[in-house]
């Protein structure tokens, strides 16, 4: 797997020195961690996306959720409509900064088995998303 590059990469560009800000996708729609799974799935459907950035009440990024993760939660026998995103986020606290190199981001994503990684600023506001290609 390698990072998806949305913009052309010059032949002499060294991935060890290129940064996340150069290849990240826009963060896209964001949801509050107090939202229910059902409402979040509806937001995903309306936005025609398979993942959303999750933020707390202060607007700080707390992670990402995917449609597959939410569908798996909804299909569990102990699921109720009271389940909130903050209840299921688990280990989604991995982030990259705009100055993280592509090599560092790719290593972190492989090590943690993440398909996507939010890029956040110093205040942990979501700036974008890095994604691995398969």
GROMACS .gro file of C-alpha atoms in nm:
model
  134
    1UNK     CA    1   0.000   0.000   0.000
    2UNK     CA    2   0.109   0.355  -0.068
    3UNK     CA    3  -0.041   0.693  -0.001
    4UNK     CA    4  -0.280   0.818  -0.265
    5UNK     CA    5  -0.135   1.124  -0.435
    6UNK     CA    6  -0.403   1.360  -0.562
    7UNK     CA    7  -0.163   1.598  -0.734
    8UNK     CA    8   0.112   1.511  -0.981
    9UNK     CA    9   0.439   1.431  -0.812
   10UNK     CA   10   0.755   1.568  -0.971
   11UNK     CA   11   0.997   1.294  -1.070
   12UNK     CA   12   1.262   1.424  -0.831
   13UNK     CA   13   1.028   1.469  -0.532
   14UNK     CA   14   1.146   1.260  -0.239
   15UNK     CA   15   0.854   1.112  -0.039
   16UNK     CA   16   1.071   1.129   0.273
   17UNK     CA   17   1.063   1.509   0.248
   18UNK     CA   18   0.717   1.576   0.099
   19UNK     CA   19   0.456   1.662   0.360
   20UNK     CA   20   0.096   1.562   0.429
   21UNK     CA   21  -0.042   1.900   0.331
   22UNK     CA   22   0.067   1.840  -0.031
   23UNK     CA   23  -0.134   1.521  -0.083
   24UNK     CA   24  -0.423   1.530   0.161
   25UNK     CA   25  -0.787   1.536   0.056
   26UNK     CA   26  -1.018   1.799   0.202
   27UNK     CA   27  -1.153   1.702   0.543
   28UNK     CA   28  -1.509   1.706   0.410
   29UNK     CA   29  -1.818   1.700   0.630
   30UNK     CA   30  -1.763   1.681   1.005
   31UNK     CA   31  -1.994   1.548   1.274
   32UNK     CA   32  -2.007   1.593   1.650
   33UNK     CA   33  -1.907   1.299   1.869
   34UNK     CA   34  -2.243   1.331   2.046
   35UNK     CA   35  -2.435   1.227   1.732
   36UNK     CA   36  -2.608   0.892   1.723
   37UNK     CA   37  -2.501   0.620   1.484
   38UNK     CA   38  -2.829   0.651   1.292
   39UNK     CA   39  -2.796   1.026   1.240
   40UNK     CA   40  -2.433   0.985   1.136
   41UNK     CA   41  -2.527   0.721   0.878
   42UNK     CA   42  -2.792   0.960   0.743
   43UNK     CA   43  -2.531   1.239   0.716
   44UNK     CA   44  -2.298   1.001   0.530
   45UNK     CA   45  -2.573   0.907   0.287
   46UNK     CA   46  -2.665   1.271   0.225
   47UNK     CA   47  -2.299   1.369   0.177
   48UNK     CA   48  -2.234   1.062  -0.041
   49UNK     CA   49  -1.924   0.970   0.154
   50UNK     CA   50  -1.800   0.658   0.331
   51UNK     CA   51  -1.615   0.836   0.613
   52UNK     CA   52  -1.659   1.141   0.831
   53UNK     CA   53  -1.431   1.341   1.057
   54UNK     CA   54  -1.558   1.339   1.416
   55UNK     CA   55  -1.511   1.645   1.638
   56UNK     CA   56  -1.590   1.718   2.001
   57UNK     CA   57  -1.801   2.010   2.126
   58UNK     CA   58  -1.494   2.237   2.102
   59UNK     CA   59  -1.440   2.157   1.733
   60UNK     CA   60  -1.130   1.946   1.798
   61UNK     CA   61  -1.089   1.640   1.582
   62UNK     CA   62  -1.130   1.321   1.784
   63UNK     CA   63  -1.107   1.076   1.495
   64UNK     CA   64  -1.278   0.931   1.191
   65UNK     CA   65  -1.566   0.692   1.144
   66UNK     CA   66  -1.643   0.486   0.836
   67UNK     CA   67  -1.969   0.352   0.703
   68UNK     CA   68  -1.843  -0.004   0.752
   69UNK     CA   69  -1.763   0.062   1.120
   70UNK     CA   70  -2.103   0.217   1.185
   71UNK     CA   71  -2.288  -0.061   1.002
   72UNK     CA   72  -2.102  -0.320   1.212
   73UNK     CA   73  -2.202  -0.139   1.534
   74UNK     CA   74  -2.563  -0.113   1.421
   75UNK     CA   75  -2.572  -0.485   1.341
   76UNK     CA   76  -2.458  -0.592   1.690
   77UNK     CA   77  -2.716  -0.755   1.915
   78UNK     CA   78  -2.655  -0.501   2.195
   79UNK     CA   79  -2.708  -0.197   1.969
   80UNK     CA   80  -2.960   0.070   2.070
   81UNK     CA   81  -3.041   0.407   1.914
   82UNK     CA   82  -2.872   0.570   2.214
   83UNK     CA   83  -2.523   0.474   2.099
   84UNK     CA   84  -2.319   0.787   2.028
   85UNK     CA   85  -2.003   0.823   1.822
   86UNK     CA   86  -1.796   0.897   2.134
   87UNK     CA   87  -1.903   0.555   2.265
   88UNK     CA   88  -1.755   0.369   1.968
   89UNK     CA   89  -1.455   0.575   1.854
   90UNK     CA   90  -1.206   0.342   2.019
   91UNK     CA   91  -0.849   0.384   1.892
   92UNK     CA   92  -0.909   0.654   1.633
   93UNK     CA   93  -0.684   0.905   1.804
   94UNK     CA   94  -0.408   0.888   1.543
   95UNK     CA   95  -0.340   1.211   1.358
   96UNK     CA   96  -0.086   1.367   1.125
   97UNK     CA   97   0.024   1.729   1.124
   98UNK     CA   98   0.060   1.932   0.804
   99UNK     CA   99   0.438   1.893   0.827
  100UNK     CA  100   0.434   1.515   0.875
  101UNK     CA  101   0.632   1.362   0.589
  102UNK     CA  102   0.464   1.112   0.359
  103UNK     CA  103   0.707   0.844   0.474
  104UNK     CA  104   0.617   0.907   0.840
  105UNK     CA  105   0.244   0.909   0.768
  106UNK     CA  106   0.260   0.591   0.563
  107UNK     CA  107   0.464   0.416   0.833
  108UNK     CA  108   0.215   0.522   1.104
  109UNK     CA  109  -0.081   0.408   0.895
  110UNK     CA  110   0.074   0.069   0.821
  111UNK     CA  111   0.181   0.016   1.182
  112UNK     CA  112  -0.163   0.103   1.318
  113UNK     CA  113  -0.346  -0.065   1.028
  114UNK     CA  114  -0.530   0.253   0.934
  115UNK     CA  115  -0.669   0.315   0.588
  116UNK     CA  116  -0.715   0.686   0.653
  117UNK     CA  117  -0.549   0.941   0.879
  118UNK     CA  118  -0.679   1.289   0.966
  119UNK     CA  119  -0.444   1.583   0.923
  120UNK     CA  120  -0.493   1.837   1.203
  121UNK     CA  121  -0.345   2.175   1.295
  122UNK     CA  122  -0.204   2.283   1.633
  123UNK     CA  123  -0.556   2.330   1.774
  124UNK     CA  124  -0.654   1.982   1.647
  125UNK     CA  125  -0.890   2.127   1.385
  126UNK     CA  126  -0.926   1.893   1.089
  127UNK     CA  127  -0.747   2.018   0.777
  128UNK     CA  128  -0.770   1.710   0.559
  129UNK     CA  129  -0.741   1.334   0.528
  130UNK     CA  130  -0.463   1.108   0.405
  131UNK     CA  131  -0.569   0.777   0.250
  132UNK     CA  132  -0.379   0.463   0.157
  133UNK     CA  133  -0.432   0.300  -0.180
  134UNK     CA  134  -0.457  -0.079  -0.187
   0.00000   0.00000   0.00000
